[in-house]
Short mmCIF file of C-alpha atoms and ligand atoms in Angstrom, two decimals:
data_model
loop_
_atom_site.label_atom_id
_atom_site.label_comp_id
_atom_site.label_asym_id
_atom_site.label_seq_id
_atom_site.Cartn_x
_atom_site.Cartn_y
_atom_site.Cartn_z
CA MET A 156 -1.98 19.27 -13.05
CA LEU A 157 -4.52 20.68 -11.28
CA GLN A 158 -4.06 24.46 -9.93
CA GLU A 159 -4.93 25.95 -6.31
CA SER A 160 -7.97 27.33 -7.29
CA SER A 161 -9.89 24.70 -9.16
CA ILE A 162 -9.26 22.71 -6.41
CA ARG A 163 -12.95 21.43 -5.39
CA THR A 164 -13.71 20.90 -2.35
CA ASP A 165 -17.62 20.62 -1.48
CA TYR A 166 -18.05 17.52 -2.65
CA PRO A 167 -21.31 15.76 -0.88
CA SER A 168 -17.84 12.43 0.26
CA LEU A 169 -16.19 15.19 2.49
CA ARG A 170 -19.45 16.21 4.41
CA GLY A 171 -21.28 15.19 7.23
CA THR A 172 -21.60 11.27 8.63
CA ARG A 173 -19.81 8.68 6.16
CA LYS A 174 -21.86 5.30 6.77
CA LEU A 175 -21.05 1.61 6.02
CA LEU A 176 -21.29 -0.37 3.02
CA ILE A 177 -22.65 -3.67 4.02
CA ASP A 178 -25.12 -6.18 1.01
CA GLY A 179 -25.49 -2.90 -1.03
CA GLU A 180 -26.63 -0.34 1.24
CA TRP A 181 -25.34 2.74 3.64
CA ILE A 182 -26.23 2.11 7.25
CA GLU A 183 -25.01 3.43 10.52
CA ALA A 184 -22.71 1.16 12.79
CA ALA A 185 -24.85 -1.63 14.77
CA THR A 186 -23.93 0.88 17.87
CA GLY A 187 -24.02 4.35 16.15
CA ALA A 188 -21.30 5.34 17.04
CA THR A 189 -18.65 7.66 14.84
CA TYR A 190 -15.34 8.78 14.92
CA PRO A 191 -13.99 12.16 13.52
CA SER A 192 -11.54 12.00 9.96
CA ILE A 193 -9.37 14.94 10.66
CA ASN A 194 -7.82 16.86 7.72
CA PRO A 195 -3.55 16.47 9.07
CA ALA A 196 -2.60 19.75 7.67
CA THR A 197 -5.38 22.10 9.19
CA GLY A 198 -6.40 19.41 12.78
CA VAL A 199 -9.59 20.72 11.34
CA THR A 200 -12.64 17.75 11.48
CA ILE A 201 -13.79 17.12 8.10
CA ALA A 202 -16.65 14.46 8.46
CA TYR A 203 -17.99 12.14 10.91
CA VAL A 204 -16.82 7.66 9.78
CA ALA A 205 -18.86 5.68 11.39
CA MET A 206 -17.59 3.08 14.32
CA GLY A 207 -17.84 -0.81 13.07
CA GLY A 208 -18.05 -3.26 15.15
CA GLU A 209 -18.05 -6.07 15.69
CA GLU A 210 -21.84 -7.29 14.68
CA ASP A 211 -21.15 -4.86 11.67
CA ILE A 212 -18.54 -7.50 10.78
CA ASN A 213 -20.45 -10.28 11.09
CA ARG A 214 -23.51 -8.28 8.70
CA ALA A 215 -20.64 -7.48 5.80
CA VAL A 216 -19.66 -10.94 6.21
CA ALA A 217 -23.25 -12.71 5.96
CA ALA A 218 -23.67 -10.86 2.91
CA ALA A 219 -20.87 -11.35 1.47
CA ARG A 220 -20.71 -15.12 2.11
CA ARG A 221 -24.62 -14.50 0.31
CA ALA A 222 -23.06 -13.74 -3.23
CA PHE A 223 -20.01 -15.12 -2.96
CA GLU A 224 -22.85 -18.32 -2.83
CA THR A 225 -26.18 -17.61 -3.87
CA GLY A 226 -26.59 -14.29 -5.48
CA PRO A 227 -26.14 -13.27 -8.98
CA TRP A 228 -22.26 -12.33 -8.41
CA SER A 229 -22.28 -16.19 -7.84
CA THR A 230 -22.92 -17.38 -11.33
CA SER A 231 -20.92 -14.44 -12.56
CA THR A 232 -19.23 -14.62 -16.08
CA PRO A 233 -15.37 -14.18 -16.45
CA TYR A 234 -16.74 -12.04 -19.23
CA GLU A 235 -19.47 -9.71 -17.30
CA ARG A 236 -17.21 -9.00 -14.85
CA GLN A 237 -14.55 -7.36 -17.04
CA ASN A 238 -17.05 -5.71 -17.91
CA LEU A 239 -18.12 -4.57 -14.42
CA LEU A 240 -15.05 -3.61 -13.97
CA LEU A 241 -14.07 -1.96 -17.31
CA LYS A 242 -17.01 0.13 -16.15
CA PHE A 243 -15.69 0.70 -12.54
CA ALA A 244 -12.52 2.52 -14.41
CA ASP A 245 -14.05 4.36 -17.12
CA LEU A 246 -16.41 6.16 -13.22
CA VAL A 247 -12.63 6.17 -11.26
CA ASP A 248 -11.02 7.93 -14.29
CA ALA A 249 -14.44 9.89 -14.52
CA ASN A 250 -14.12 11.08 -10.53
CA PHE A 251 -11.11 11.08 -10.45
CA GLU A 252 -10.61 14.33 -9.07
CA GLU A 253 -12.93 13.88 -6.15
CA LEU A 254 -11.02 10.92 -5.24
CA ALA A 255 -7.29 13.02 -4.58
CA THR A 256 -8.72 15.45 -3.02
CA LEU A 257 -10.37 13.39 -0.81
CA ALA A 258 -7.17 11.86 -0.54
CA THR A 259 -5.59 14.81 0.19
CA ILE A 260 -7.75 16.33 2.20
CA ASP A 261 -7.71 13.54 4.86
CA MET A 262 -4.67 11.26 5.28
CA GLY A 263 -2.30 14.76 3.95
CA ALA A 264 -0.39 14.10 0.57
CA PRO A 265 -0.32 16.71 -1.68
CA ILE A 266 -2.89 16.88 -4.41
CA SER A 267 -0.08 17.10 -7.54
CA ARG A 268 0.37 13.28 -5.65
CA GLN A 269 -2.77 12.08 -5.51
CA MET A 270 -3.96 13.06 -8.96
CA GLY A 271 -0.18 11.40 -9.69
CA PHE A 272 -1.75 8.11 -9.03
CA ARG A 273 -4.65 8.10 -12.47
CA LYS A 274 -3.32 6.00 -14.90
CA ARG A 275 -2.48 3.57 -12.29
CA ALA A 276 -5.56 3.50 -10.49
CA ILE A 277 -7.43 3.07 -13.89
CA GLY A 278 -4.15 1.23 -15.47
CA LEU A 279 -4.42 -1.24 -12.34
CA LEU A 280 -8.68 -1.66 -13.48
CA ARG A 281 -8.39 -2.47 -16.56
CA TYR A 282 -5.01 -4.92 -16.46
CA TYR A 283 -7.40 -6.69 -14.35
CA ALA A 284 -10.16 -6.32 -16.34
CA ALA A 285 -7.97 -8.27 -18.68
CA MET A 286 -7.19 -10.73 -16.23
CA ALA A 287 -11.03 -11.65 -14.81
CA VAL A 288 -10.87 -14.07 -19.08
CA SER A 289 -6.70 -14.64 -18.95
CA LEU A 290 -6.57 -16.66 -16.17
CA HIS A 291 -7.42 -20.34 -15.82
CA GLY A 292 -5.95 -24.29 -15.19
CA GLU A 293 -4.13 -26.54 -17.38
CA THR A 294 -4.70 -29.94 -18.52
CA VAL A 295 -1.73 -32.18 -17.16
CA PRO A 296 -0.07 -34.39 -18.78
CA ASN A 297 -0.50 -37.83 -16.84
CA SER A 298 2.00 -41.09 -15.89
CA HIS A 299 -1.45 -43.62 -16.03
CA GLY A 300 -2.15 -44.00 -19.40
CA GLY A 301 -4.33 -42.76 -22.48
CA ASP A 302 -7.74 -43.10 -20.62
CA ILE A 303 -7.03 -41.71 -17.87
CA PHE A 304 -7.36 -37.23 -18.56
CA SER A 305 -6.28 -34.93 -15.59
CA TYR A 306 -6.42 -30.38 -15.07
CA THR A 307 -6.91 -27.87 -13.07
CA LEU A 308 -9.37 -25.55 -11.89
CA ARG A 309 -8.66 -22.05 -10.86
CA GLU A 310 -12.00 -20.77 -8.41
CA PRO A 311 -12.44 -18.06 -6.92
CA ILE A 312 -10.99 -18.42 -2.62
CA GLY A 313 -14.03 -17.20 -1.55
CA VAL A 314 -15.61 -14.11 0.80
CA VAL A 315 -11.92 -11.92 0.69
CA GLY A 316 -10.90 -9.59 4.34
CA ALA A 317 -8.65 -6.68 3.11
CA ILE A 318 -7.09 -4.59 6.20
CA THR A 319 -5.48 -1.49 4.26
CA PRO A 320 -3.41 1.28 5.83
CA TRP A 321 -3.82 5.52 5.41
CA ASN A 322 -1.31 6.59 3.45
CA GLY A 323 -2.93 5.75 -0.31
CA PRO A 324 -5.93 5.17 0.31
CA ILE A 325 -6.55 4.87 -3.74
CA PRO A 326 -4.02 2.76 -5.28
CA SER A 327 -5.00 0.87 -1.94
CA THR A 328 -8.08 -0.09 -2.03
CA ILE A 329 -7.89 -0.42 -5.98
CA TRP A 330 -5.51 -3.29 -4.64
CA LYS A 331 -7.29 -5.01 -3.18
CA LEU A 332 -10.50 -4.44 -5.24
CA GLY A 333 -9.34 -5.42 -8.01
CA PRO A 334 -8.75 -9.30 -7.81
CA VAL A 335 -11.42 -9.67 -6.43
CA LEU A 336 -13.89 -9.36 -9.09
CA ALA A 337 -11.62 -10.47 -11.60
CA THR A 338 -11.25 -13.72 -9.95
CA GLY A 339 -15.01 -13.78 -8.66
CA CYS A 340 -14.55 -13.07 -5.15
CA THR A 341 -16.20 -10.82 -2.50
CA LEU A 342 -14.75 -8.57 -0.13
CA VAL A 343 -15.92 -6.93 2.74
CA LEU A 344 -12.64 -4.14 3.26
CA LYS A 345 -11.83 -2.76 7.33
CA PRO A 346 -10.07 0.50 6.08
CA ALA A 347 -7.66 2.71 7.95
CA GLU A 348 -8.93 4.85 10.74
CA GLU A 349 -6.82 8.13 9.09
CA ALA A 350 -7.74 7.79 5.61
CA PRO A 351 -11.79 6.04 5.15
CA LEU A 352 -13.33 8.30 3.29
CA VAL A 353 -11.73 7.11 0.01
CA PRO A 354 -12.79 3.76 -0.13
CA LEU A 355 -16.12 4.88 0.76
CA ARG A 356 -16.44 6.74 -2.19
CA LEU A 357 -15.31 3.81 -4.20
CA GLY A 358 -17.90 1.76 -3.17
CA GLU A 359 -20.64 4.44 -4.15
CA LEU A 360 -18.40 4.37 -7.48
CA ALA A 361 -19.05 0.26 -7.32
CA LEU A 362 -22.32 0.50 -6.80
CA GLU A 363 -22.83 2.87 -9.85
CA ALA A 364 -21.25 0.32 -12.27
CA GLY A 365 -23.32 -1.80 -10.97
CA ILE A 366 -21.89 -4.55 -8.93
CA PRO A 367 -23.77 -6.39 -6.95
CA LYS A 368 -24.75 -6.31 -3.24
CA GLY A 369 -22.90 -7.83 -1.42
CA VAL A 370 -19.86 -8.56 -3.91
CA PHE A 371 -18.45 -4.77 -1.88
CA ASN A 372 -19.28 -4.50 1.27
CA ILE A 373 -16.94 -1.81 3.84
CA VAL A 374 -16.66 -1.64 7.08
CA THR A 375 -14.94 1.76 9.07
CA GLY A 376 -14.01 1.38 12.71
CA SER A 377 -11.16 -0.11 14.76
CA GLY A 378 -8.19 -2.33 14.08
CA THR A 379 -7.99 -3.92 17.59
CA VAL A 380 -11.73 -3.92 17.40
CA ALA A 381 -13.39 -4.75 13.64
CA GLY A 382 -10.36 -5.77 11.72
CA ALA A 383 -9.48 -7.96 14.52
CA ARG A 384 -13.13 -9.71 14.51
CA LEU A 385 -13.04 -10.16 10.25
CA VAL A 386 -9.19 -11.75 10.53
CA GLU A 387 -11.19 -14.72 13.63
CA HIS A 388 -14.31 -14.78 11.56
CA PRO A 389 -14.80 -18.65 10.52
CA GLU A 390 -16.37 -17.51 7.35
CA VAL A 391 -13.78 -15.29 5.71
CA ASP A 392 -11.45 -17.60 3.56
CA LYS A 393 -8.29 -14.83 3.07
CA ILE A 394 -7.02 -11.60 4.63
CA ALA A 395 -5.64 -9.28 2.03
CA PHE A 396 -3.07 -7.09 4.23
CA THR A 397 -1.32 -3.76 3.89
CA GLY A 398 0.14 -2.80 6.81
CA SER A 399 2.74 -2.85 9.25
CA HIS A 400 4.68 -6.56 10.53
CA LEU A 401 3.35 -5.74 13.78
CA THR A 402 -0.14 -6.08 12.74
CA GLY A 403 0.45 -8.52 10.80
CA GLN A 404 2.23 -10.99 13.66
CA ARG A 405 -0.84 -10.57 14.86
CA ILE A 406 -3.31 -11.03 12.34
CA MET A 407 -0.78 -14.23 11.25
CA GLN A 408 -1.64 -15.61 15.14
CA ALA A 409 -5.30 -14.88 14.63
CA ALA A 410 -5.70 -16.50 11.44
CA ALA A 411 -3.88 -19.65 12.92
CA PRO A 412 -7.25 -21.91 14.37
CA THR A 413 -9.52 -21.07 10.89
CA MET A 414 -6.01 -21.80 8.85
CA LYS A 415 -7.15 -18.55 6.75
CA ARG A 416 -5.11 -17.87 2.95
CA LEU A 417 -2.87 -14.83 3.71
CA THR A 418 -0.75 -12.41 1.78
CA MET A 419 1.18 -9.87 3.98
CA GLU A 420 2.35 -6.66 2.73
CA LEU A 421 4.24 -4.80 5.49
CA GLY A 422 6.72 -2.65 6.29
CA GLY A 423 10.64 -2.25 5.46
CA LYS A 424 14.02 -0.15 5.90
CA SER A 425 15.22 -0.58 2.13
CA PRO A 426 18.51 0.41 1.63
CA ASN A 427 19.15 3.13 -1.34
CA ILE A 428 22.74 2.15 -2.85
CA VAL A 429 24.76 5.17 -4.39
CA PHE A 430 28.00 4.24 -6.43
CA ALA A 431 31.08 6.31 -6.96
CA ASP A 432 30.94 5.56 -11.20
CA ALA A 433 26.42 6.96 -10.44
CA ASN A 434 25.34 9.78 -12.99
CA LEU A 435 24.63 12.39 -9.36
CA SER A 436 23.02 14.43 -11.20
CA LYS A 437 20.26 11.79 -11.52
CA ALA A 438 20.98 10.15 -8.02
CA ILE A 439 20.80 13.22 -6.24
CA PRO A 440 17.61 13.73 -6.31
CA GLY A 441 16.54 10.45 -6.82
CA ALA A 442 17.28 9.59 -3.58
CA ALA A 443 15.96 12.15 -1.55
CA GLN A 444 13.00 11.63 -3.96
CA ALA A 445 13.34 8.13 -3.28
CA ILE A 446 12.96 9.06 1.58
CA PHE A 447 11.20 12.00 0.92
CA ASN A 448 7.85 11.68 -1.17
CA ASN A 449 5.02 11.23 0.60
CA SER A 450 6.46 12.79 3.29
CA GLY A 451 8.01 9.26 3.96
CA GLN A 452 5.06 7.60 4.88
CA ILE A 453 5.64 5.27 2.25
CA CYS A 454 6.18 0.99 2.66
CA SER A 455 9.37 1.01 0.10
CA ALA A 456 10.35 4.40 0.95
CA GLY A 457 14.66 4.40 0.52
CA SER A 458 15.61 5.10 4.29
CA ARG A 459 19.02 3.63 4.55
CA LEU A 460 20.80 4.89 2.13
CA PHE A 461 24.86 3.69 1.43
CA VAL A 462 27.32 5.93 -0.28
CA GLU A 463 30.60 4.89 -1.59
CA ARG A 464 32.62 7.20 0.45
CA SER A 465 34.86 9.28 -2.51
CA ILE A 466 31.83 10.78 -2.77
CA TYR A 467 29.86 10.58 0.73
CA ASP A 468 30.07 14.33 2.38
CA GLN A 469 29.26 15.14 -1.72
CA VAL A 470 25.81 12.99 -1.81
CA VAL A 471 25.16 14.12 2.68
CA GLU A 472 24.67 17.58 1.44
CA GLY A 473 22.80 16.76 -1.95
CA VAL A 474 21.14 15.30 -0.36
CA ALA A 475 19.57 16.91 2.55
CA GLU A 476 19.63 20.52 0.02
CA PHE A 477 16.91 18.72 -2.01
CA GLY A 478 14.96 18.01 1.46
CA ARG A 479 15.09 22.09 2.14
CA SER A 480 14.60 23.06 -1.33
CA LEU A 481 11.26 21.02 -1.25
CA LYS A 482 8.17 23.55 -0.66
CA MET A 483 6.19 22.08 2.63
CA GLY A 484 2.35 23.13 2.71
CA ASN A 485 -1.04 22.20 3.14
CA GLY A 486 -1.74 19.71 0.16
CA LEU A 487 -3.91 21.99 -1.27
CA ASP A 488 -2.19 23.97 -2.53
CA SER A 489 -0.68 22.98 -6.05
CA SER A 490 1.86 24.41 -5.51
CA THR A 491 3.44 21.69 -2.28
CA GLN A 492 5.81 19.22 -2.58
CA ILE A 493 5.84 17.77 1.01
CA GLY A 494 2.46 17.62 3.03
CA PRO A 495 1.55 16.60 6.76
CA LEU A 496 2.40 13.49 8.27
CA VAL A 497 -0.70 11.46 9.32
CA SER A 498 -1.66 12.26 12.80
CA THR A 499 -0.41 13.23 15.74
CA LYS A 500 0.12 10.01 17.14
CA GLN A 501 2.23 9.88 13.93
CA LEU A 502 4.20 13.00 14.79
CA GLU A 503 4.72 11.95 17.97
CA ARG A 504 5.51 8.97 16.86
CA VAL A 505 8.14 10.49 14.34
CA CYS A 506 9.51 13.30 16.49
CA GLY A 507 10.32 10.77 19.12
CA PHE A 508 13.06 8.71 16.46
CA VAL A 509 14.46 11.67 15.28
CA GLU A 510 15.41 12.53 19.37
CA SER A 511 16.68 9.22 19.96
CA GLY A 512 18.72 10.45 16.62
CA VAL A 513 20.42 12.78 18.02
CA ARG A 514 20.70 11.13 21.43
CA GLU A 515 22.74 8.29 20.03
CA GLY A 516 25.28 10.21 18.43
CA ALA A 517 23.82 10.13 14.54
CA ARG A 518 25.18 13.89 12.79
CA LEU A 519 22.13 15.68 12.56
CA VAL A 520 22.91 17.35 8.82
CA SER A 521 18.80 19.18 7.80
CA GLY A 522 15.67 18.79 9.11
CA GLY A 523 14.71 17.07 12.35
CA ALA A 524 11.73 19.95 13.78
CA ARG A 525 8.17 19.33 13.19
CA VAL A 526 6.62 23.29 12.22
CA GLN A 527 6.13 25.20 14.58
CA GLU A 528 5.09 28.97 13.98
CA GLY A 529 2.36 29.92 11.20
CA GLU A 530 -0.10 28.78 9.08
CA LEU A 531 1.61 25.08 9.30
CA ALA A 532 1.62 24.66 13.68
CA ASN A 533 -2.21 23.52 13.50
CA GLY A 534 -0.75 21.09 10.93
CA ASN A 535 1.48 17.62 11.48
CA PHE A 536 4.46 19.03 9.63
CA VAL A 537 8.14 17.80 10.49
CA ALA A 538 10.95 19.54 7.22
CA PRO A 539 12.65 16.98 5.92
CA THR A 540 15.93 15.63 7.45
CA VAL A 541 18.44 14.06 6.88
CA PHE A 542 21.16 12.11 9.75
CA ALA A 543 24.88 11.36 8.59
CA ASP A 544 27.74 9.50 10.40
CA LEU A 545 25.27 6.58 11.56
CA THR A 546 26.85 3.27 12.73
CA SER A 547 24.14 0.24 11.33
CA GLU A 548 23.27 -0.59 15.77
CA MET A 549 21.08 2.54 16.43
CA ALA A 550 17.27 2.64 16.30
CA ILE A 551 17.36 5.17 13.59
CA GLY A 552 18.84 2.48 11.09
CA GLN A 553 16.89 -0.21 12.00
CA GLU A 554 13.36 1.11 12.22
CA GLU A 555 11.01 2.16 9.89
CA ILE A 556 10.41 5.16 11.06
CA PHE A 557 7.60 6.18 7.67
CA GLY A 558 8.33 9.76 8.17
CA PRO A 559 10.74 12.36 6.12
CA VAL A 560 13.73 10.74 7.66
CA LEU A 561 16.82 9.60 5.74
CA THR A 562 19.60 8.17 7.63
CA VAL A 563 23.15 8.22 5.32
CA PHE A 564 25.90 5.58 6.02
CA PRO A 565 29.92 5.46 4.06
CA PHE A 566 30.72 2.71 2.32
CA ASP A 567 34.31 0.57 0.85
CA THR A 568 33.32 -1.91 -1.31
CA ILE A 569 30.65 -3.88 -2.91
CA ASP A 570 30.87 -6.98 -0.19
CA GLU A 571 30.56 -4.69 3.05
CA VAL A 572 27.68 -2.41 1.36
CA VAL A 573 25.37 -6.41 0.49
CA THR A 574 26.07 -6.80 4.48
CA LEU A 575 25.39 -4.05 5.45
CA ALA A 576 21.54 -3.43 3.22
CA ASN A 577 21.19 -7.51 4.46
CA SER A 578 22.32 -6.49 8.11
CA THR A 579 17.45 -5.73 8.67
CA VAL A 580 15.09 -7.88 9.73
CA PHE A 581 12.62 -6.38 6.31
CA GLY A 582 13.29 -6.71 2.49
CA LEU A 583 10.76 -4.86 0.51
CA GLY A 584 12.47 -2.61 -1.74
CA ALA A 585 16.31 -1.49 -2.66
CA GLY A 586 18.16 1.10 -5.48
CA VAL A 587 21.08 0.99 -6.56
CA TRP A 588 22.63 3.71 -8.84
CA SER A 589 25.85 2.53 -10.66
CA SER A 590 26.55 3.11 -14.51
CA ARG A 591 28.28 -0.25 -14.60
CA LEU A 592 26.55 -2.88 -15.42
CA ASP A 593 28.09 -5.69 -13.85
CA THR A 594 27.61 -3.99 -10.25
CA VAL A 595 23.81 -3.58 -10.98
CA HIS A 596 24.00 -7.34 -12.28
CA THR A 597 25.37 -8.14 -8.77
CA MET A 598 23.39 -6.42 -6.02
CA ALA A 599 20.38 -7.53 -8.42
CA ARG A 600 21.96 -11.04 -7.42
CA ARG A 601 23.13 -9.89 -4.50
CA ILE A 602 20.18 -8.06 -2.36
CA LYS A 603 17.46 -10.00 0.08
CA SER A 604 15.02 -7.67 -0.58
CA GLY A 605 11.04 -8.05 -3.03
CA VAL A 606 11.82 -5.29 -5.15
CA ILE A 607 15.57 -2.84 -7.10
CA TRP A 608 15.37 -0.28 -8.68
CA ALA A 609 18.81 0.58 -10.48
CA ASN A 610 19.55 3.89 -11.94
CA SER A 611 15.49 4.89 -10.32
CA TYR A 612 12.84 4.40 -7.13
CA GLN A 613 9.25 3.48 -7.12
CA LEU A 614 8.29 2.52 -10.52
CA ALA A 615 5.53 0.56 -10.27
CA ASP A 616 3.05 -0.96 -12.89
CA PRO A 617 -0.25 -3.51 -13.39
CA GLY A 618 1.63 -5.95 -14.53
CA VAL A 619 5.04 -5.89 -12.84
CA PRO A 620 5.12 -7.94 -9.02
CA PHE A 621 5.67 -6.22 -5.79
CA GLY A 622 5.81 -7.65 -2.82
CA GLY A 623 8.17 -8.25 0.10
CA TYR A 624 10.82 -10.23 1.18
CA LYS A 625 11.78 -11.34 4.75
CA MET A 626 9.42 -9.38 7.63
CA SER A 627 7.66 -7.42 4.77
CA GLY A 628 5.96 -10.31 4.35
CA PHE A 629 4.22 -12.50 1.75
CA GLY A 630 2.24 -12.58 -1.25
CA ARG A 631 2.73 -9.89 -4.46
CA GLU A 632 0.43 -7.26 -5.49
CA SER A 633 0.40 -6.43 -9.38
CA GLY A 634 0.97 -8.71 -12.06
CA ARG A 635 -0.24 -12.36 -12.40
CA GLN A 636 0.53 -14.25 -9.08
CA HIS A 637 -1.54 -11.14 -7.34
CA VAL A 638 -4.88 -12.13 -8.76
CA GLU A 639 -3.25 -15.99 -8.79
CA GLU A 640 -3.83 -15.51 -4.76
CA TYR A 641 -6.85 -14.94 -5.01
CA THR A 642 -7.80 -18.29 -6.21
CA ASN A 643 -7.42 -22.10 -5.32
CA VAL A 644 -6.60 -24.16 -7.47
CA LYS A 645 -8.34 -27.99 -8.12
CA SER A 646 -7.26 -30.70 -9.78
CA VAL A 647 -9.32 -32.91 -11.31
CA TRP A 648 -9.20 -37.28 -13.03
CA ILE A 649 -10.86 -38.28 -14.94
CA ALA A 650 -10.87 -42.14 -15.29
CA PRO A 651 -12.91 -44.17 -17.70
CA SER A 652 -16.48 -45.20 -16.63
CA ASP A 653 -15.13 -48.88 -17.40
P1 NAD B 1811 -0.84 -0.81 11.43
O1 NAD B 1811 -0.25 -2.15 11.29
O2 NAD B 1811 -1.09 0.29 12.16
O3 NAD B 1811 -2.15 -0.47 9.93
C1 NAD B 1811 -2.77 -1.65 9.47
C2 NAD B 1811 -4.12 -1.52 8.85
O4 NAD B 1811 -4.53 -2.71 10.41
C3 NAD B 1811 -5.34 -0.49 9.78
O5 NAD B 1811 -6.87 -0.34 9.35
C4 NAD B 1811 -5.29 -0.65 10.99
O6 NAD B 1811 -7.08 -0.86 11.14
C5 NAD B 1811 -5.62 -2.44 11.19
N1 NAD B 1811 -5.41 -3.16 12.48
C6 NAD B 1811 -4.84 -2.69 13.71
N2 NAD B 1811 -4.50 -3.52 14.47
C7 NAD B 1811 -5.42 -4.61 14.06
C8 NAD B 1811 -5.83 -5.87 14.39
N3 NAD B 1811 -5.10 -7.16 15.84
N4 NAD B 1811 -6.13 -6.77 13.69
C9 NAD B 1811 -6.89 -6.52 12.90
N5 NAD B 1811 -6.47 -5.01 11.86
C10 NAD B 1811 -5.83 -4.59 13.10
O7 NAD B 1811 -0.19 0.09 9.93
P2 NAD B 1811 -0.52 1.81 9.44
O8 NAD B 1811 -0.04 2.36 10.25
O9 NAD B 1811 -1.80 1.68 8.96
O10 NAD B 1811 0.53 1.76 8.11
C11 NAD B 1811 2.42 2.38 7.82
C12 NAD B 1811 2.28 0.87 7.83
O11 NAD B 1811 1.63 -0.08 6.65
C13 NAD B 1811 3.35 1.26 7.68
O12 NAD B 1811 4.55 -0.11 8.60
C14 NAD B 1811 4.00 1.04 6.29
O13 NAD B 1811 5.48 -0.28 5.54
C15 NAD B 1811 3.20 -0.59 5.97
N6 NAD B 1811 2.85 -0.52 4.39
C16 NAD B 1811 2.94 -1.09 3.33
C17 NAD B 1811 2.85 -1.84 1.98
C18 NAD B 1811 3.40 -2.67 1.38
O14 NAD B 1811 2.99 -2.75 0.22
N7 NAD B 1811 3.90 -3.81 1.74
C19 NAD B 1811 2.07 -0.48 1.92
C20 NAD B 1811 1.75 0.60 2.80
C21 NAD B 1811 1.98 0.61 3.75
#
């Protein structure tokens, strides 16, 4: 863990104007425009970032296409790509404190959380390095007789356009770049406006690792201009998107005319279910962390807590007390446990939901207010908030708030809680807290979501797939399936020539 006094903040990557990475060169946006990147803990501008537009996306896609079709990358072997990924992993490891500091200053989450990504980020890159040499086609028996042979080839899908959110810039970027490098695709990344500094630094490290020009391009800029052009561009073969379901829907429509491959990692309103036989000394802090970590800005946050009626009051008070005990502050302070929301826009959104909860008659147990005094008043700080006694139609119980706001509901039977848990358009994660194995198995089978955590929450591993059901999207990140989604399968038939 970093000590406060040892956190450097004088990195060149935190100053001046940050440029676009196109065809291995750092260049200004074609229009010369920039925008400020703001520290959400203080409201102070950190650096200026190039505001890429349509022309920049066109140049980046052309570079990615050239690298894919004719550059040295087009003939790279799996072993060369594996070595590059391993070298890149070592560089990311060696520079991790800088990456974590950038992420904290750019999007607010505590430095302890950002440093916690180290093992996962390096583990992911090494997993993709292993996949580079182990993903392959198959020989397939057929019914045409012994002399007719059939097999499949796994080929890189081509130019990938990746669009990422701001809530976890280190894992988000690595989740897009890793499978591209493993399979031999090329990438144009459009990172979130709010947190571009980590992806740009990863671009520098990728060049240092020797990744050929044009393989990894980064165009910072707005979603509705740069992002939209990337989605409609006819030379892009796949869009790998992570973000809200509303943007995901727009992207699906815009990608239809060019029939792009799509993967969609979208939002959630994940249920977290505590049975009366659970170990409450684990379940209560587990349920609180499931929503308050990263100030609730996690796609699979356990934002709807269902508690068996006999322990309802005890759990409601327990999670509220846990929230009150968290130390809010600037993420650069190593004792901070909960940082600010990423932007004033996000702050307004979260405060709007809190007001609507109060208006609709939910019981506000704790939190519910922006910090308006002291040194945190300049940042976007909202206290961990617990609402109880909701009805399931209330907006705060249905919509993804993406803030530190927990909604708690009582239940009496398994059938009732299964119905309640599934009564949302989303299906990303779910938690089940019980000491009975049969209860855990039943819930794992009946809850409609892509990930189930029992007596735990947010566990992750490079080899275990992550992704959604229903409006939480499709496609998986991590695991073999993730890398396969960056390939096409080609079938080859060979018959004798005579
Ligand atoms: P967002 O949908 O507003 O933006 C995501 C990205 O899409 C940004 O880079 C943005 O610039 C871009 N974008 C916006 N409009 C676009 C358009 N018309 N065309 C192309 N690109 C466009 O989401 P956000 O506020 O940045 O992130 C929060 C959301 O992301 C939440 O819903 C959260 O649940 C989701 N998320 C999902 C996962 C997951 O793995 N399932 C992980 C993290 C975040």
